[in-house]
Short mmCIF file of C-alpha atoms in Angstrom, two decimals:
data_model
loop_
_atom_site.label_atom_id
_atom_site.label_comp_id
_atom_site.label_asym_id
_atom_site.label_seq_id
_atom_site.Cartn_x
_atom_site.Cartn_y
_atom_site.Cartn_z
CA MET A 18 -17.89 -57.60 43.62
CA ALA A 19 -18.90 -60.07 46.06
CA ALA A 20 -19.36 -59.78 50.02
CA ILE A 21 -18.66 -63.69 50.79
CA THR A 22 -14.92 -65.38 49.27
CA LYS A 23 -15.47 -68.67 47.61
CA GLU A 24 -14.32 -70.30 50.36
CA GLU A 25 -16.79 -68.85 52.78
CA PHE A 26 -19.64 -69.48 50.54
CA ARG A 27 -18.59 -73.17 49.82
CA ALA A 28 -18.02 -73.00 53.77
CA ALA A 29 -21.91 -72.27 54.33
CA LEU A 30 -23.11 -74.95 51.37
CA ALA A 31 -21.32 -77.67 53.03
CA ALA A 32 -22.02 -76.60 56.69
CA ARG A 33 -26.00 -77.49 55.11
CA HIS A 34 -25.68 -80.46 53.32
CA GLY A 35 -22.96 -81.61 54.44
CA GLU A 36 -19.36 -82.40 52.76
CA GLU A 37 -20.29 -86.01 50.79
CA LEU A 38 -23.24 -84.50 49.40
CA GLN A 39 -22.17 -80.66 48.66
CA ARG A 40 -19.03 -82.48 46.86
CA LYS A 41 -21.59 -84.42 44.82
CA PHE A 42 -23.37 -80.78 43.76
CA ASP A 43 -20.14 -78.62 43.16
CA ALA A 44 -18.82 -81.39 40.48
CA ALA A 45 -22.62 -81.52 38.96
CA SER A 46 -23.44 -79.95 35.67
CA VAL A 47 -27.34 -79.71 34.44
CA ALA A 48 -28.12 -78.06 31.41
CA ILE A 49 -31.50 -76.70 31.62
CA CYS A 50 -34.04 -75.97 28.22
CA GLY A 51 -36.60 -73.61 28.51
CA LEU A 52 -36.01 -70.59 31.15
CA GLY A 53 -39.80 -69.58 31.25
CA GLY A 54 -41.64 -70.50 35.16
CA LEU A 55 -40.00 -73.93 35.06
CA GLY A 56 -36.53 -73.50 34.35
CA SER A 57 -36.14 -70.38 35.82
CA ASN A 58 -37.46 -71.39 39.87
CA VAL A 59 -35.22 -74.67 38.47
CA ALA A 60 -31.70 -72.57 38.44
CA VAL A 61 -32.87 -70.85 41.62
CA SER A 62 -33.21 -73.97 43.08
CA LEU A 63 -30.27 -75.62 41.67
CA VAL A 64 -27.64 -72.86 42.40
CA ARG A 65 -28.68 -72.44 45.74
CA ALA A 66 -28.01 -76.03 46.31
CA GLY A 67 -24.35 -74.88 44.82
CA VAL A 68 -25.02 -77.05 41.81
CA GLY A 69 -21.07 -76.29 40.02
CA ARG A 70 -22.09 -75.55 36.69
CA LEU A 71 -25.19 -74.79 34.40
CA CYS A 72 -25.99 -74.41 31.05
CA ILE A 73 -29.18 -72.31 30.88
CA ILE A 74 -31.16 -72.07 27.29
CA ASP A 75 -34.49 -69.53 25.68
CA PHE A 76 -34.58 -67.91 22.85
CA ASP A 77 -36.77 -65.70 24.20
CA THR A 78 -37.14 -62.54 26.01
CA VAL A 79 -38.60 -61.28 29.00
CA ASP A 80 -42.19 -60.13 28.95
CA THR A 81 -44.50 -58.47 31.44
CA SER A 82 -46.56 -61.74 31.45
CA ASN A 83 -43.63 -63.33 32.68
CA LEU A 84 -43.35 -61.29 35.84
CA ASN A 85 -46.16 -63.01 37.51
CA ARG A 86 -44.43 -66.49 38.11
CA GLN A 87 -40.41 -66.33 36.37
CA GLN A 88 -37.88 -65.37 38.47
CA TYR A 89 -37.11 -61.74 36.52
CA PHE A 90 -37.32 -58.27 37.78
CA PRO A 91 -39.44 -55.23 35.79
CA ASP A 92 -35.82 -53.57 34.88
CA GLN A 93 -34.97 -56.50 32.50
CA LEU A 94 -38.16 -56.29 30.36
CA GLY A 95 -37.28 -57.05 26.50
CA ARG A 96 -34.06 -58.28 27.43
CA PRO A 97 -32.92 -61.58 26.66
CA LYS A 98 -33.76 -64.11 29.55
CA ALA A 99 -30.41 -66.17 29.35
CA GLU A 100 -28.28 -63.15 29.48
CA ALA A 101 -31.24 -61.71 32.26
CA LEU A 102 -31.61 -64.89 34.17
CA ARG A 103 -27.64 -65.25 34.56
CA GLU A 104 -27.37 -62.27 36.32
CA ASN A 105 -30.12 -62.93 38.62
CA LEU A 106 -28.57 -66.37 39.08
CA LEU A 107 -24.57 -64.73 39.88
CA ARG A 108 -26.52 -62.44 42.34
CA ILE A 109 -27.90 -65.76 44.14
CA ALA A 110 -24.39 -67.98 43.82
CA PRO A 111 -21.45 -65.93 42.41
CA TYR A 112 -19.15 -68.56 42.09
CA CYS A 113 -21.59 -70.28 40.15
CA GLN A 114 -20.55 -71.49 36.61
CA ILE A 115 -23.41 -70.36 33.96
CA GLU A 116 -23.02 -71.11 30.63
CA ALA A 117 -26.16 -68.97 28.95
CA HIS A 118 -27.10 -69.34 25.04
CA ALA A 119 -30.31 -67.06 23.68
CA LEU A 120 -31.38 -69.35 20.88
CA ARG A 121 -33.90 -71.61 19.98
CA LEU A 122 -33.17 -75.86 20.83
CA THR A 123 -34.01 -77.61 17.75
CA ASP A 124 -33.84 -81.28 16.41
CA GLU A 125 -30.36 -79.80 14.64
CA ASN A 126 -28.28 -78.20 17.28
CA ILE A 127 -29.71 -80.44 20.53
CA PRO A 128 -27.09 -83.08 20.71
CA GLU A 129 -23.80 -80.48 20.29
CA LEU A 130 -25.58 -77.89 22.63
CA LEU A 131 -26.33 -80.74 25.25
CA ALA A 132 -23.66 -83.41 24.75
CA PRO A 133 -21.21 -81.64 28.14
CA TYR A 134 -24.39 -81.87 30.89
CA PRO A 135 -24.54 -85.39 31.70
CA ILE A 136 -28.39 -84.66 33.10
CA ILE A 137 -30.94 -82.88 31.57
CA CYS A 138 -34.09 -80.66 32.97
CA GLU A 139 -36.87 -79.52 30.20
CA ALA A 140 -39.22 -76.63 31.02
CA PHE A 141 -39.94 -75.44 27.59
CA ASP A 142 -43.82 -74.35 27.89
CA ARG A 143 -45.09 -75.88 24.19
CA ALA A 144 -46.02 -79.30 24.58
CA ASP A 145 -44.86 -79.98 20.63
CA GLN A 146 -41.97 -78.50 22.28
CA LYS A 147 -41.23 -80.87 25.50
CA ALA A 148 -42.41 -83.12 23.37
CA MET A 149 -39.46 -83.21 20.44
CA LEU A 150 -37.00 -82.39 23.44
CA VAL A 151 -38.03 -85.48 25.28
CA ASN A 152 -37.83 -87.41 22.11
CA ARG A 153 -34.41 -85.81 20.67
CA VAL A 154 -32.30 -86.44 24.24
CA LEU A 155 -34.21 -90.36 24.43
CA GLU A 156 -33.34 -90.98 20.73
CA THR A 157 -29.55 -89.79 20.35
CA MET A 158 -28.29 -90.03 24.07
CA PRO A 159 -29.06 -92.65 26.34
CA GLU A 160 -26.99 -92.19 28.64
CA LYS A 161 -28.47 -88.84 30.29
CA TYR A 162 -30.44 -87.99 32.97
CA LEU A 163 -33.61 -85.93 31.78
CA VAL A 164 -36.36 -84.76 33.80
CA ALA A 165 -39.62 -82.71 31.99
CA ALA A 166 -42.59 -81.60 33.60
CA SER A 167 -45.92 -81.65 32.20
CA GLY A 168 -49.26 -80.35 33.90
CA MET A 169 -49.07 -77.14 36.06
CA ALA A 170 -51.19 -75.18 35.02
CA GLY A 171 -55.01 -73.79 37.13
CA VAL A 172 -55.75 -73.65 40.42
CA SER A 173 -56.25 -77.29 41.76
CA SER A 174 -54.34 -78.55 44.30
CA ALA A 175 -50.64 -78.33 44.32
CA ASN A 176 -51.20 -81.58 45.94
CA GLU A 177 -51.84 -83.74 42.41
CA ILE A 178 -48.12 -82.17 41.46
CA GLN A 179 -45.95 -85.77 41.57
CA THR A 180 -42.18 -87.19 40.51
CA ARG A 181 -43.03 -90.08 38.68
CA ARG A 182 -40.23 -92.37 37.38
CA VAL A 183 -40.90 -93.74 33.28
CA SER A 184 -37.63 -95.54 32.76
CA LYS A 185 -34.50 -95.89 34.05
CA ARG A 186 -33.09 -92.16 33.35
CA PHE A 187 -36.18 -90.53 32.84
CA TRP A 188 -38.89 -88.37 35.02
CA LEU A 189 -41.68 -86.50 34.67
CA CYS A 190 -43.20 -84.06 37.20
CA GLY A 191 -46.59 -82.67 37.29
CA ASP A 192 -50.27 -83.78 37.49
CA GLY A 193 -50.13 -84.52 33.93
CA HIS A 194 -53.71 -83.43 32.91
CA SER A 195 -53.80 -79.35 33.15
CA ASP A 196 -53.20 -77.87 29.80
CA VAL A 197 -53.12 -74.14 29.23
CA ALA A 198 -54.93 -75.02 25.72
CA GLU A 199 -58.09 -75.50 27.79
CA GLY A 200 -57.80 -71.18 29.35
CA LEU A 201 -55.78 -72.95 32.39
CA PRO A 202 -53.84 -69.84 34.02
CA LEU A 203 -50.20 -70.41 35.29
CA ILE A 204 -49.80 -69.59 39.12
CA SER A 205 -46.48 -68.26 40.61
CA ALA A 206 -46.96 -70.86 43.68
CA ARG A 207 -48.35 -74.02 41.81
CA VAL A 208 -46.20 -73.77 38.81
CA ALA A 209 -43.25 -73.32 41.05
CA ALA A 210 -44.37 -76.84 42.87
CA CYS A 211 -43.88 -78.20 39.67
CA ALA A 212 -40.56 -76.27 39.30
CA ALA A 213 -39.09 -77.60 42.38
CA HIS A 214 -39.82 -81.53 41.71
CA GLU A 215 -38.13 -81.04 39.15
CA ALA A 216 -35.29 -79.45 41.13
CA HIS A 217 -35.61 -81.80 43.76
CA MET A 218 -35.11 -84.92 41.22
CA ILE A 219 -32.38 -83.12 39.47
CA LEU A 220 -30.33 -82.76 43.04
CA ARG A 221 -31.38 -86.47 44.07
CA ILE A 222 -30.62 -88.15 41.17
CA ILE A 223 -26.60 -86.02 41.87
CA ALA A 224 -26.56 -87.37 45.18
CA GLY A 225 -26.79 -91.10 43.80
CA GLU A 226 -30.72 -91.40 44.92
CA LEU A 227 -32.72 -92.36 41.41
CA GLU A 228 -36.00 -93.67 42.77
CA ALA A 229 -38.94 -90.83 42.62
CA MET B 7 -52.74 -108.83 25.98
CA ILE B 8 -50.15 -106.19 26.04
CA LYS B 9 -49.82 -102.94 29.24
CA VAL B 10 -50.28 -99.81 28.73
CA ASN B 11 -49.07 -97.48 31.00
CA GLY B 12 -49.89 -99.90 33.39
CA GLN B 13 -53.44 -100.42 32.37
CA GLU B 14 -54.12 -104.26 29.96
CA TYR B 15 -55.32 -103.11 26.94
CA ALA B 16 -56.26 -105.92 23.71
CA ALA B 17 -54.32 -104.45 21.20
CA GLU B 18 -51.34 -107.14 19.98
CA GLY B 19 -50.59 -106.56 16.42
CA LEU B 20 -50.61 -102.85 16.04
CA THR B 21 -48.41 -101.10 15.37
CA VAL B 22 -47.07 -97.79 17.54
CA ALA B 23 -49.16 -95.96 15.12
CA GLU B 24 -51.90 -97.13 15.36
CA LEU B 25 -52.38 -97.67 19.21
CA LEU B 26 -51.71 -93.89 19.69
CA GLU B 27 -54.58 -93.24 17.25
CA ARG B 28 -56.75 -95.75 18.71
CA LYS B 29 -56.12 -94.16 22.54
CA GLY B 30 -56.97 -91.02 21.29
CA TYR B 31 -53.21 -90.00 21.06
CA ASP B 32 -51.85 -86.90 19.16
CA ARG B 33 -47.92 -87.78 17.96
CA THR B 34 -46.70 -85.02 17.89
CA ARG B 35 -47.01 -84.46 21.77
CA VAL B 36 -46.08 -87.63 22.58
CA ALA B 37 -42.83 -89.54 23.49
CA VAL B 38 -43.32 -93.83 24.25
CA GLU B 39 -41.24 -96.19 24.96
CA LEU B 40 -41.75 -99.84 24.68
CA ASN B 41 -40.31 -102.35 26.98
CA GLU B 42 -38.80 -99.55 28.67
CA GLU B 43 -37.07 -98.46 25.80
CA ILE B 44 -37.28 -95.31 23.81
CA VAL B 45 -39.17 -95.71 20.13
CA PHE B 46 -37.73 -93.44 17.67
CA LYS B 47 -40.81 -91.51 16.30
CA ALA B 48 -39.68 -91.90 13.01
CA GLN B 49 -40.17 -96.07 13.43
CA TYR B 50 -43.70 -95.43 14.90
CA ASP B 51 -45.48 -96.74 11.85
CA GLN B 52 -42.50 -100.03 11.30
CA THR B 53 -42.39 -101.45 14.73
CA VAL B 54 -44.94 -103.68 16.25
CA ILE B 55 -46.31 -104.12 18.99
CA LYS B 56 -46.49 -107.96 20.17
CA ASP B 57 -47.77 -109.75 23.59
CA GLY B 58 -46.88 -109.19 26.95
CA ASP B 59 -45.50 -106.25 25.83
CA SER B 60 -45.74 -102.54 28.38
CA VAL B 61 -45.61 -99.35 26.35
CA GLU B 62 -45.46 -96.18 28.09
CA VAL B 63 -46.92 -93.49 26.65
CA VAL B 64 -45.96 -89.74 28.41
CA SER B 65 -48.60 -87.10 26.87
CA PHE B 66 -47.36 -83.68 27.05
CA VAL B 67 -49.85 -80.50 27.91
CA GLY B 68 -48.89 -77.00 27.66
CA GLY B 69 -47.79 -74.70 30.65
CA GLY B 70 -44.63 -73.88 31.97
#
């Protein structure tokens, strides 16, 4: 039982953001593909802003190696990330509509699963999977807004992480080069900084601001 | 002359696949836009880059 009514919760957000902006956040629908260090942090930022509807997708389960940077708790180890994150997000924002899918996105299922969501966030960890999703979305759904990320590993300055508008409806966040394949660690704050770039670009798109 | 990620490059007449190979990109980890339009993966071998074209190669690294 939430300790705050839907109306009270919404009024608190509108008091912070202004009525006009909150109305846009309320009406927004976003799909987040991958719920690791990027996706789980993007999701938290979006529900805190009051985005009305989220689709969260990941085939994986919560592992001990995730706890340094991902928005899960030790008592959720072994559970599907989609389900565990949905619970955590509903504790933050009890009235958000969240569709959770514990499945692997592929060339075949991407167009159908992502069709209802005007804004898509790429938040995978593997480079080939990132490329697969980005290509599939740009090839088959050119009307979508797509925000992706590449390069957030290591201990280099977080100031290297940027958002770049690649084309009209495609933005890329990250430093562009720091690769886990080179043995670099994934550290909470730097990964979260990149996730915050993705989340903020998504909120800007919702607000009608399309420049990076 | 063409532009690749904003830099001038003498590669007109090459296909997208040839350009990626010459610049050392792994084609399983990139997305390519030609004059702000996505180049379909299946068209890399047939798509010829013309003088004055602008190519954007987004190359992904791992981590998330």
